[in-house]
């Protein structure tokens, strides 16, 4: 079963780059805002903690001082209480001053009598009955969190007020003595070391920065991964498209193509190579060329291995050991940009069709020249022949029946008729084929032509057999001219069977090639191989009384019907003439 996790990388690869980059930027902004808020929150939390801690210190010391007053402590005992309280961790100093900043008691007793702060600074502090705090720098350069307020060790607020200007003559609860200007207002200060808190805050900041950096790197890595994934996907798609494109080109090339790999074994065999060579690609891919190709290819391989490309070399090759094919072969080495050898490529074309067309052009040029000459000669000969025949008839009428003169005059007239028939065939061959084609039922046409040749076949003891594969597509032919073609073939077949035989006519349809095939097969003596290539040439004949124009006219008329005629013959067994006509659309 297919899992649902596979589409993930493809889904990520489909994300637009700008969306991913925007997400990273938003994440970075969020991280920056969160870092700033976290820093402010840490600062606020630290300040609140130290403030509460300072408040607790002041109130604890104040409570102790109040208890000491009830027990009639002296100043030294209050100093000891202050020093003992100041020994708590992170406490830098604990001091009690008057309103002008003069130190009355201090965790460092050597500073008693000095000014902790100037009167001007004290005036700006805004000392009140509630605690206040600030960040300050001590004389030794250390930063401190300072909490301060009015010091009231007496019995409630009235005692503190009694130390003011309106309670002159009352004893100060702290000093136990009376000042000249009245009871002095006192201020208590407690300072905490900020270094541990700043170190912790710095550590938190560093952690946040590291986390942000990691997230940023992950984001950058994600962007790079995204671009890599898209680039990889695009490259793979382009590679697949290129492979499909090149495969289609190679498979549809009209020429055969073979390639070998770096190991020298066949790697690619296209469809044209299969058709020309007659083997299947699956049977030869992976084999060495010398195992499946004719020896002439090994000679080509030696040439291209020496670094010399082969271009359009014509040769004769036999892939099955029997039929030799004319081929044009090109070969070359395949190297990459670094010059490394990747294999060899062989391109070859079947020259059989080219040579056939060349031969056809030469034949038609020869026939055209011969036809023009024959037409002129026939025209000049036909008129004298008419005169000769008239003279022969004249003399034939002046001799008695049965006399030698009358018989010779009759022979002369018959020879003139034969010459006139030859000239008529020559003119038919020389003049352009004027065919009036129309869709025709080939089976009906063949049956009618066989009825016409029936008497001649019976006279030569030849039996006629016609077979067909059912209903055939209609063909575009001129019924009269094509009947002439069939009668010529039938008569040749009948005359080839001196001792009788069977004239077999077959009709069939080749749907793969869209054409109709018609075969006329005899059981005669056959055609010698050396004469097989010349039977369609004018005036070539193996018959003592033939003119040599019958098959030439047949071929000309078949070609006028956009058809093709082929012949196969085995001496002593007979011949088969095959006509191929395009099926009528």
Coordinates of C-alpha atoms in Angstrom, one line a residue:
X1 CA 0.0 0.0 0.0
X2 CA 1.3 3.5 -0.8
X3 CA 2.0 5.6 2.2
X4 CA 1.0 9.2 2.6
X5 CA 4.5 10.5 3.5
X6 CA 5.9 10.2 0.0
X7 CA 4.4 13.4 -1.4
X8 CA 6.1 15.4 1.3
X9 CA 9.4 16.3 -0.6
X10 CA 7.4 17.0 -3.7
X11 CA 5.0 19.2 -1.8
X12 CA 8.0 21.1 -0.3
X13 CA 9.5 21.4 -3.7
X14 CA 6.3 23.0 -5.0
X15 CA 6.4 25.8 -2.4
X16 CA 7.2 29.1 -4.2
X17 CA 10.7 30.4 -3.1
X18 CA 9.3 33.9 -2.2
X19 CA 6.9 32.3 0.2
X20 CA 9.6 30.3 1.9
X21 CA 11.9 33.4 2.1
X22 CA 9.0 35.5 3.5
X23 CA 8.4 32.8 6.1
X24 CA 12.0 32.9 7.2
X25 CA 12.0 36.8 7.4
X26 CA 8.8 36.7 9.4
X27 CA 10.3 34.1 11.7
X28 CA 13.4 36.2 12.1
X29 CA 11.3 39.3 13.0
X30 CA 9.2 37.2 15.5
X31 CA 12.4 35.9 17.0
X32 CA 13.8 39.5 17.3
X33 CA 10.6 40.7 18.9
X34 CA 10.5 37.7 21.3
X35 CA 14.1 38.2 22.2
X36 CA 13.5 41.9 23.0
X37 CA 10.4 41.2 25.0
X38 CA 12.2 38.4 26.8
X39 CA 15.0 40.7 27.7
X40 CA 12.6 43.4 29.0
X41 CA 10.7 40.8 30.9
X42 CA 13.9 39.4 32.4
X43 CA 15.0 43.0 33.4
X44 CA 11.6 43.7 34.9
X45 CA 11.6 40.4 36.7
X46 CA 15.1 41.0 38.0
X47 CA 14.2 44.5 39.1
X48 CA 11.0 43.3 40.9
X49 CA 12.9 40.5 42.6
X50 CA 15.7 42.8 43.8
X51 CA 13.2 45.4 44.8
X52 CA 11.2 42.9 46.9
X53 CA 14.4 41.5 48.3
X54 CA 15.5 45.0 49.3
X55 CA 12.1 45.8 50.8
X56 CA 12.4 42.7 52.9
X57 CA 15.9 43.6 54.0
X58 CA 14.8 47.1 55.1
X59 CA 11.8 45.9 56.9
X60 CA 13.6 43.1 58.6
X61 CA 16.4 45.5 59.8
X62 CA 13.8 48.1 60.8
X63 CA 11.9 45.5 62.8
X64 CA 15.2 44.5 64.5
X65 CA 16.0 48.1 65.2
X66 CA 12.6 48.6 66.7
X67 CA 13.0 45.6 68.9
X68 CA 16.4 46.9 70.0
X69 CA 14.9 50.2 71.0
X70 CA 12.4 48.4 73.2
X71 CA 15.3 46.7 74.9
X72 CA 17.2 50.0 75.2
X73 CA 20.1 49.0 72.9
X74 CA 22.9 51.4 72.4
X75 CA 24.4 52.6 69.1
X76 CA 27.1 49.9 69.0
X77 CA 24.5 47.1 69.2
X78 CA 22.6 48.7 66.3
X79 CA 25.8 48.8 64.3
X80 CA 26.4 45.1 65.0
X81 CA 22.8 44.3 63.9
X82 CA 23.4 46.3 60.6
X83 CA 26.7 44.5 59.9
X84 CA 25.2 41.1 60.6
X85 CA 22.2 41.9 58.3
X86 CA 24.6 43.1 55.5
X87 CA 26.4 39.7 55.4
X88 CA 23.7 38.3 53.2
X89 CA 24.8 37.2 49.7
X90 CA 24.8 39.8 46.9
X91 CA 24.5 42.7 49.5
X92 CA 27.2 45.2 48.6
X93 CA 26.3 47.7 51.3
X94 CA 23.7 48.6 54.0
X95 CA 23.7 52.1 55.2
X96 CA 21.6 54.6 57.3
X97 CA 22.1 58.3 56.7
X98 CA 20.5 61.4 57.7
X99 CA 18.5 63.6 55.3
X100 CA 21.7 65.3 54.0
X101 CA 23.4 61.9 53.2
X102 CA 25.7 61.8 56.2
X103 CA 26.3 58.1 57.1
X104 CA 25.0 57.3 60.6
X105 CA 25.6 53.6 60.3
X106 CA 27.2 51.5 57.5
X107 CA 28.1 47.9 56.8
X108 CA 31.6 49.2 56.6
X109 CA 32.0 51.0 59.9
X110 CA 35.0 53.0 58.6
X111 CA 32.7 55.0 56.5
X112 CA 30.5 56.3 59.4
X113 CA 30.6 60.0 59.5
X114 CA 31.2 60.4 55.8
X115 CA 28.7 61.4 53.2
X116 CA 27.1 58.5 51.3
X117 CA 25.6 61.0 48.8
X118 CA 25.7 64.8 48.6
X119 CA 22.7 66.8 49.9
X120 CA 21.9 67.7 46.3
X121 CA 21.7 64.1 45.4
X122 CA 19.6 63.3 48.4
X123 CA 17.2 66.0 47.5
X124 CA 16.7 64.5 44.1
X125 CA 16.0 61.0 45.5
X126 CA 12.5 61.9 46.7
X127 CA 12.8 59.8 49.9
X128 CA 9.4 58.8 51.2
X129 CA 7.8 56.3 53.6
X130 CA 7.5 53.7 50.7
X131 CA 10.5 52.0 49.2
X132 CA 12.0 53.2 46.0
X133 CA 14.8 51.8 43.8
X134 CA 17.4 52.9 41.3
X135 CA 20.5 51.6 39.4
X136 CA 23.6 53.3 40.7
X137 CA 27.4 52.9 40.5
X138 CA 29.3 52.6 43.7
X139 CA 32.6 54.4 44.3
X140 CA 34.5 51.2 43.5
X141 CA 32.9 51.1 40.0
X142 CA 30.5 48.2 40.6
X143 CA 26.9 48.6 39.4
X144 CA 24.3 48.1 42.2
X145 CA 20.6 47.9 42.5
X146 CA 19.7 50.3 45.3
X147 CA 16.5 50.2 47.4
X148 CA 15.9 53.1 49.9
X149 CA 13.2 54.8 51.9
X150 CA 12.8 56.7 55.1
X151 CA 14.0 54.8 58.1
X152 CA 11.4 54.5 60.9
X153 CA 12.5 52.2 63.8
X154 CA 10.3 54.0 66.3
X155 CA 6.9 52.9 67.4
X156 CA 4.9 53.6 64.3
X157 CA 4.7 56.6 62.0
X158 CA 4.3 59.1 64.9
X159 CA 7.8 58.3 66.0
X160 CA 9.2 58.9 62.6
X161 CA 7.3 62.2 62.4
X162 CA 8.7 63.0 65.9
X163 CA 12.2 63.1 64.3
X164 CA 11.0 66.0 62.1
X165 CA 11.2 69.8 62.5
X166 CA 7.9 69.9 64.5
X167 CA 9.1 67.6 67.4
X168 CA 12.0 69.5 68.7
X169 CA 13.2 68.3 72.1
X170 CA 12.4 64.6 71.5
X171 CA 15.1 62.1 71.5
X172 CA 15.8 60.4 68.0
X173 CA 15.2 56.7 68.2
X174 CA 18.4 55.8 66.4
X175 CA 21.0 58.2 67.8
X176 CA 19.5 58.5 71.3
X177 CA 20.5 62.1 71.3
X178 CA 18.9 65.3 70.4
X179 CA 20.2 67.6 67.6
X180 CA 20.3 71.3 67.9
X181 CA 17.8 71.7 65.1
X182 CA 15.5 68.9 66.2
X183 CA 15.2 65.2 65.5
X184 CA 17.0 64.3 62.2
X185 CA 15.1 62.4 59.5
X186 CA 16.9 59.2 58.6
X187 CA 17.2 57.2 55.3
X188 CA 18.1 53.6 54.9
X189 CA 19.9 52.3 51.7
X190 CA 20.5 48.7 50.7
X191 CA 22.6 47.9 47.5
X192 CA 22.6 44.6 45.8
X193 CA 25.3 43.3 43.4
X194 CA 23.9 43.3 39.8
X195 CA 26.8 41.2 38.3
X196 CA 25.2 37.8 38.9
X197 CA 21.9 39.0 37.5
X198 CA 23.6 40.7 34.5
X199 CA 25.6 37.5 34.0
X200 CA 22.4 35.4 34.0
X201 CA 20.7 37.9 31.7
X202 CA 23.6 37.9 29.4
X203 CA 23.5 34.1 29.4
X204 CA 19.8 34.1 28.6
X205 CA 20.5 36.7 25.8
X206 CA 23.3 34.5 24.5
X207 CA 21.0 31.5 24.5
X208 CA 18.3 33.4 22.7
X209 CA 20.8 34.7 20.2
X210 CA 22.2 31.2 19.7
X211 CA 18.6 29.8 19.3
X212 CA 17.8 32.6 16.8
X213 CA 21.0 31.9 14.9
X214 CA 20.1 28.2 14.8
X215 CA 16.7 29.0 13.6
X216 CA 18.1 31.4 11.0
X217 CA 20.6 28.8 9.8
X218 CA 17.8 26.3 9.6
X219 CA 15.8 28.8 7.6
X220 CA 18.7 29.5 5.3
X221 CA 19.3 25.8 5.1
X222 CA 15.6 25.3 4.3
X223 CA 15.8 27.9 1.6
X224 CA 18.9 26.4 0.1
X225 CA 17.3 22.9 0.4
X226 CA 14.2 24.3 -1.3
X227 CA 16.3 25.8 -4.2
X228 CA 18.3 22.6 -4.4
X229 CA 15.1 20.5 -4.5
X230 CA 13.6 22.7 -7.1
X231 CA 16.8 22.7 -9.1
X232 CA 17.1 18.9 -8.8
X233 CA 13.5 18.4 -9.8
X234 CA 13.9 20.8 -12.7
X235 CA 17.1 19.0 -13.7
X236 CA 15.5 15.6 -13.5
X237 CA 12.5 16.8 -15.5
X238 CA 14.8 18.3 -18.1
X239 CA 16.8 15.1 -18.2
X240 CA 13.6 13.0 -18.6
X241 CA 12.4 15.4 -21.3
X242 CA 15.8 15.2 -23.1
X243 CA 15.9 11.5 -22.8
X244 CA 12.3 11.2 -24.1
X245 CA 13.1 13.6 -26.9
X246 CA 16.4 11.9 -27.9
X247 CA 14.7 8.5 -27.6
X248 CA 11.9 9.6 -30.0
X249 CA 14.5 11.0 -32.4
X250 CA 16.6 7.9 -32.3
X251 CA 13.6 5.5 -32.7
X252 CA 12.1 7.5 -35.6
X253 CA 15.3 8.0 -37.5
X254 CA 15.0 6.7 -41.1
X255 CA 18.5 5.3 -40.8
X256 CA 19.9 2.6 -38.7
X257 CA 21.7 3.6 -35.5
X258 CA 23.9 1.5 -33.3
X259 CA 26.0 2.7 -30.3
X260 CA 28.5 0.9 -28.1
X261 CA 29.3 1.8 -24.5
X262 CA 32.8 2.4 -23.0
X263 CA 33.0 -1.4 -22.5
X264 CA 32.7 -1.9 -26.3
X265 CA 29.3 -3.6 -26.0
X266 CA 26.1 -2.6 -28.0
X267 CA 24.1 -0.1 -25.9
X268 CA 21.5 1.4 -28.3
X269 CA 19.7 -0.2 -31.3
X270 CA 17.0 1.8 -33.0
X271 CA 14.0 0.6 -34.9
X272 CA 15.5 1.2 -38.4
X273 CA 18.5 -0.8 -37.4
X274 CA 16.2 -3.7 -36.4
X275 CA 14.4 -3.5 -39.7
X276 CA 17.5 -3.4 -41.9
X277 CA 19.5 -6.0 -40.0
X278 CA 16.6 -8.3 -39.2
X279 CA 17.3 -8.7 -35.4
X280 CA 15.7 -7.6 -32.2
X281 CA 17.3 -4.9 -30.0
X282 CA 16.6 -7.0 -26.9
X283 CA 18.6 -9.9 -28.4
X284 CA 21.7 -8.0 -29.2
X285 CA 22.0 -5.2 -26.6
X286 CA 24.9 -6.0 -24.3
X287 CA 26.8 -8.1 -26.8
X288 CA 30.0 -7.4 -28.6
X289 CA 29.6 -6.0 -32.1
X290 CA 31.6 -8.9 -33.6
X291 CA 29.1 -11.4 -32.2
X292 CA 26.1 -10.0 -34.1
X293 CA 27.4 -7.8 -36.9
X294 CA 29.0 -8.8 -40.2
X295 CA 32.8 -8.9 -40.4
X296 CA 33.0 -5.7 -42.3
X297 CA 31.9 -3.8 -39.2
X298 CA 34.9 -5.1 -37.3
X299 CA 37.0 -3.4 -39.9
X300 CA 35.2 -0.2 -39.3
X301 CA 35.7 -0.6 -35.6
X302 CA 39.4 -0.9 -36.1
X303 CA 39.4 2.3 -38.2
X304 CA 37.5 4.4 -35.7
X305 CA 39.5 3.0 -32.7
X306 CA 42.5 4.5 -34.5
X307 CA 40.8 7.9 -34.3
X308 CA 39.7 8.2 -37.9
X309 CA 35.9 8.7 -38.5
X310 CA 34.2 6.9 -41.3
X311 CA 31.8 8.9 -43.5
X312 CA 29.4 7.4 -46.0
X313 CA 31.3 4.3 -46.9
X314 CA 29.4 2.1 -49.3
X315 CA 29.6 -1.7 -48.7
X316 CA 27.8 -4.9 -49.1
X317 CA 26.7 -6.6 -45.8
X318 CA 24.9 -9.9 -45.1
X319 CA 23.3 -10.1 -41.6
X320 CA 21.8 -13.5 -42.1
X321 CA 24.6 -15.1 -44.2
X322 CA 22.4 -15.2 -47.3
X323 CA 20.9 -12.0 -48.6
X324 CA 23.5 -9.2 -49.2
X325 CA 22.4 -5.7 -48.6
X326 CA 24.0 -2.5 -50.1
X327 CA 24.6 -0.2 -47.2
X328 CA 26.1 3.3 -46.6
X329 CA 27.9 3.2 -43.3
X330 CA 29.2 6.1 -41.1
X331 CA 31.0 5.6 -37.8
X332 CA 32.7 7.8 -35.2
X333 CA 33.9 7.8 -31.6
X334 CA 31.9 9.4 -28.8
X335 CA 33.9 11.5 -26.4
X336 CA 32.9 13.9 -23.6
X337 CA 34.1 17.4 -22.9
X338 CA 37.2 16.0 -21.0
X339 CA 38.1 13.8 -24.0
X340 CA 37.2 10.5 -22.3
X341 CA 36.0 7.8 -24.7
X342 CA 32.4 6.9 -24.1
X343 CA 31.8 4.5 -27.0
X344 CA 31.2 4.4 -30.7
X345 CA 28.3 5.3 -32.9
X346 CA 27.4 3.6 -36.2
X347 CA 24.9 5.0 -38.7
X348 CA 23.9 3.0 -41.8
X349 CA 21.4 3.4 -44.6
X350 CA 19.9 0.7 -46.8
X351 CA 20.9 1.7 -50.4
X352 CA 18.6 -0.9 -52.0
X353 CA 15.8 1.5 -52.5
X354 CA 18.2 4.2 -53.6
X355 CA 19.8 1.9 -56.2
X356 CA 16.4 0.7 -57.3
X357 CA 15.3 4.3 -57.8
X358 CA 18.5 5.1 -59.7
X359 CA 17.9 2.1 -61.9
X360 CA 14.3 3.1 -62.4
X361 CA 15.4 6.6 -63.4
X362 CA 18.0 5.2 -65.9
X363 CA 15.4 2.7 -67.2
X364 CA 12.8 5.5 -67.7
X365 CA 15.4 7.7 -69.4
X366 CA 16.3 4.9 -71.7
X367 CA 12.7 4.1 -72.4
X368 CA 11.8 7.7 -73.0
X369 CA 14.6 8.0 -75.6
X370 CA 13.7 4.6 -77.1
X371 CA 10.0 5.5 -77.2
X372 CA 10.6 8.8 -79.0
X373 CA 12.8 7.1 -81.5
X374 CA 10.3 4.2 -82.0
X375 CA 7.4 6.6 -82.5
X376 CA 9.2 8.4 -85.3
X377 CA 10.3 5.1 -86.9
X378 CA 6.9 3.5 -86.6
X379 CA 5.2 6.5 -88.1
X380 CA 7.6 6.4 -91.1
X381 CA 7.2 2.6 -91.5
X382 CA 3.4 2.3 -91.2
X383 CA 2.7 4.2 -94.5
X384 CA 5.0 2.1 -96.7
X385 CA 3.5 -1.0 -95.1
X386 CA 0.0 0.0 -96.2
X387 CA 1.3 0.4 -99.7
X388 CA 3.1 -3.0 -99.6
X389 CA -0.1 -4.7 -98.3
X390 CA -2.1 -3.1 -101.1
X391 CA 0.3 -4.4 -103.7
X392 CA 0.3 -7.9 -102.2
X393 CA -3.5 -8.0 -102.3
X394 CA -3.3 -6.8 -105.9
X395 CA -1.0 -9.5 -107.0
X396 CA -2.9 -12.1 -104.9
X397 CA -6.0 -11.3 -107.0
X398 CA -4.1 -11.9 -110.3
X399 CA -3.0 -15.4 -109.5
X400 CA -5.1 -18.5 -109.6
X401 CA -6.2 -20.2 -106.5
X402 CA -3.7 -22.7 -105.3
X403 CA -0.9 -21.2 -107.3
X404 CA 2.5 -20.4 -105.9
X405 CA 2.2 -16.7 -106.7
X406 CA -1.1 -16.4 -104.9
X407 CA 0.4 -18.2 -101.8
X408 CA 3.4 -15.9 -101.8
X409 CA 1.2 -12.8 -102.1
X410 CA -0.8 -14.1 -99.1
X411 CA 2.3 -14.6 -97.1
X412 CA 3.4 -11.1 -97.9
X413 CA 0.1 -9.7 -96.7
X414 CA 0.2 -11.7 -93.4
X415 CA 3.8 -10.5 -92.7
X416 CA 2.7 -6.9 -93.3
X417 CA -0.1 -7.4 -90.8
X418 CA 2.4 -8.8 -88.2
X419 CA 4.7 -5.8 -88.7
X420 CA 1.7 -3.5 -88.4
X421 CA 0.8 -5.2 -85.1
X422 CA 4.3 -4.8 -83.8
X423 CA 4.3 -1.1 -84.8
X424 CA 0.9 -0.7 -83.0
X425 CA 2.4 -2.1 -79.8
X426 CA 5.4 0.1 -80.2
X427 CA 3.2 3.1 -80.5
X428 CA 1.2 2.1 -77.5
X429 CA 4.4 1.8 -75.6
X430 CA 5.8 5.1 -76.8
X431 CA 2.7 7.3 -76.3
X432 CA 1.8 8.6 -72.8
X433 CA -0.4 6.3 -70.7
X434 CA -3.8 7.9 -70.8
X435 CA -5.8 6.2 -68.0
X436 CA -9.2 7.1 -66.7
X437 CA -9.3 5.7 -63.2
X438 CA -12.4 5.2 -61.2
X439 CA -13.2 3.1 -58.1
X440 CA -13.5 -0.5 -59.2
X441 CA -14.3 -3.9 -57.7
X442 CA -11.1 -5.8 -58.3
X443 CA -12.7 -9.2 -57.8
X444 CA -15.3 -8.6 -60.5
X445 CA -12.6 -7.2 -62.8
X446 CA -10.3 -10.2 -62.4
X447 CA -13.2 -12.7 -63.0
X448 CA -14.1 -10.9 -66.2
X449 CA -10.5 -10.9 -67.4
X450 CA -10.2 -14.7 -66.6
X451 CA -13.3 -15.3 -68.7
X452 CA -11.6 -13.6 -71.6
X453 CA -8.5 -15.7 -71.4
X454 CA -10.5 -18.9 -70.8
X455 CA -10.4 -20.1 -74.5
X456 CA -6.6 -19.7 -74.8
X457 CA -6.1 -21.5 -71.5
X458 CA -8.3 -24.4 -72.5
X459 CA -6.4 -24.6 -75.9
X460 CA -3.1 -25.0 -74.0
X461 CA -4.6 -27.5 -71.5
X462 CA -4.2 -24.9 -68.6
X463 CA -6.7 -24.8 -65.7
X464 CA -7.5 -21.4 -64.1
X465 CA -7.9 -21.0 -60.3
X466 CA -8.9 -17.7 -58.6
X467 CA -8.8 -17.3 -54.8
X468 CA -9.4 -14.2 -52.7
X469 CA -9.7 -13.3 -49.0
X470 CA -13.3 -12.2 -49.1
X471 CA -14.5 -8.7 -49.8
X472 CA -11.6 -6.4 -50.8
X473 CA -11.4 -2.6 -50.8
X474 CA -12.1 -1.0 -54.1
X475 CA -9.2 0.2 -56.1
X476 CA -8.9 3.2 -58.4
X477 CA -8.0 1.8 -61.9
X478 CA -8.9 2.2 -65.6
X479 CA -10.9 -1.1 -66.1
X480 CA -10.0 -1.3 -69.8
X481 CA -6.3 -0.6 -69.5
X482 CA -5.9 -2.7 -66.4
X483 CA -7.7 -5.6 -68.1
X484 CA -5.0 -5.3 -70.8
X485 CA -2.4 -5.6 -68.1
X486 CA -4.0 -8.8 -66.7
X487 CA -4.5 -10.4 -70.2
X488 CA -0.8 -9.8 -71.0
X489 CA 0.2 -11.6 -67.7
X490 CA -2.3 -14.4 -68.3
X491 CA -1.2 -15.0 -71.9
X492 CA 2.5 -15.1 -70.8
X493 CA 1.7 -17.6 -68.1
X494 CA -0.3 -19.8 -70.4
X495 CA 2.5 -19.7 -73.0
X496 CA 5.0 -20.6 -70.4
X497 CA 3.2 -23.9 -69.6
X498 CA 3.9 -25.9 -72.8
X499 CA 2.6 -29.2 -71.3
X500 CA -0.3 -27.7 -69.4
X501 CA -0.7 -26.8 -65.7
X502 CA -2.5 -24.4 -63.4
X503 CA -2.7 -20.6 -63.7
X504 CA -3.4 -19.5 -60.1
X505 CA -4.6 -15.9 -59.5
X506 CA -4.8 -14.6 -55.9
X507 CA -6.1 -11.3 -54.5
X508 CA -5.7 -10.0 -51.0
X509 CA -5.6 -6.9 -48.8
X510 CA -2.6 -5.7 -46.8
X511 CA -4.1 -3.4 -44.2
X512 CA -0.7 -2.5 -42.6
X513 CA 0.4 -0.9 -45.9
X514 CA -3.0 0.1 -47.2
X515 CA -2.7 -1.7 -50.5
X516 CA -4.3 -4.6 -52.5
X517 CA -2.1 -7.4 -53.8
X518 CA -2.8 -9.4 -56.9
X519 CA -0.6 -12.5 -57.8
X520 CA -0.6 -14.4 -61.1
X521 CA 1.4 -17.6 -60.7
X522 CA 2.2 -20.2 -63.3
X523 CA 3.8 -23.7 -63.2
X524 CA 6.0 -23.1 -66.2
X525 CA 9.7 -23.4 -66.9
X526 CA 10.5 -20.2 -65.0
X527 CA 12.9 -17.3 -65.9
X528 CA 16.6 -17.7 -65.7
X529 CA 18.2 -15.6 -62.9
X530 CA 20.4 -13.8 -65.4
X531 CA 17.3 -12.7 -67.4
X532 CA 15.2 -11.7 -64.4
X533 CA 16.4 -8.2 -64.2
X534 CA 15.8 -7.5 -67.9
X535 CA 12.3 -8.9 -68.5
X536 CA 10.7 -5.4 -68.3
X537 CA 13.1 -3.9 -70.8
X538 CA 11.6 -3.2 -74.3
X539 CA 12.4 -5.8 -76.9
X540 CA 13.8 -8.3 -74.4
X541 CA 12.1 -11.6 -74.9
X542 CA 12.9 -15.3 -74.6
X543 CA 10.1 -16.3 -77.0
X544 CA 11.0 -17.1 -80.6
X545 CA 8.0 -15.1 -81.9
X546 CA 7.7 -12.4 -79.2
X547 CA 8.1 -8.7 -79.6
X548 CA 9.5 -8.0 -76.2
X549 CA 7.1 -5.2 -75.5
X550 CA 4.3 -7.0 -73.6
X551 CA 5.9 -6.8 -70.1
X552 CA 7.3 -3.3 -70.8
X553 CA 3.7 -2.1 -71.5
X554 CA 2.5 -4.0 -68.4
X555 CA 5.0 -2.2 -66.2
X556 CA 4.2 1.1 -67.7
X557 CA 0.5 0.7 -67.2
X558 CA 0.9 -0.5 -63.6
X559 CA 3.0 2.5 -62.8
X560 CA 0.4 4.7 -64.4
X561 CA -2.1 3.3 -61.8
X562 CA 0.4 4.4 -59.0
X563 CA 1.1 0.7 -58.5
X564 CA 4.1 -1.6 -58.4
X565 CA 4.9 -4.9 -60.1
X566 CA 7.4 -7.5 -58.8
X567 CA 8.4 -10.9 -60.1
X568 CA 9.8 -14.0 -58.4
X569 CA 10.8 -17.0 -60.4
X570 CA 12.4 -20.4 -59.8
X571 CA 13.7 -22.1 -62.9
X572 CA 11.8 -25.4 -63.5
X573 CA 9.0 -24.5 -61.1
X574 CA 7.4 -21.4 -62.4
X575 CA 7.0 -17.6 -61.9
X576 CA 4.8 -15.3 -59.8
X577 CA 4.0 -11.8 -61.0
X578 CA 2.7 -9.6 -58.1
X579 CA 0.9 -6.3 -58.6
X580 CA 0.4 -3.9 -55.7
X581 CA -2.3 -1.2 -56.0
X582 CA -3.2 1.4 -53.3
X583 CA -6.6 0.8 -51.8
X584 CA -9.2 3.4 -52.8
X585 CA -10.0 5.8 -49.8

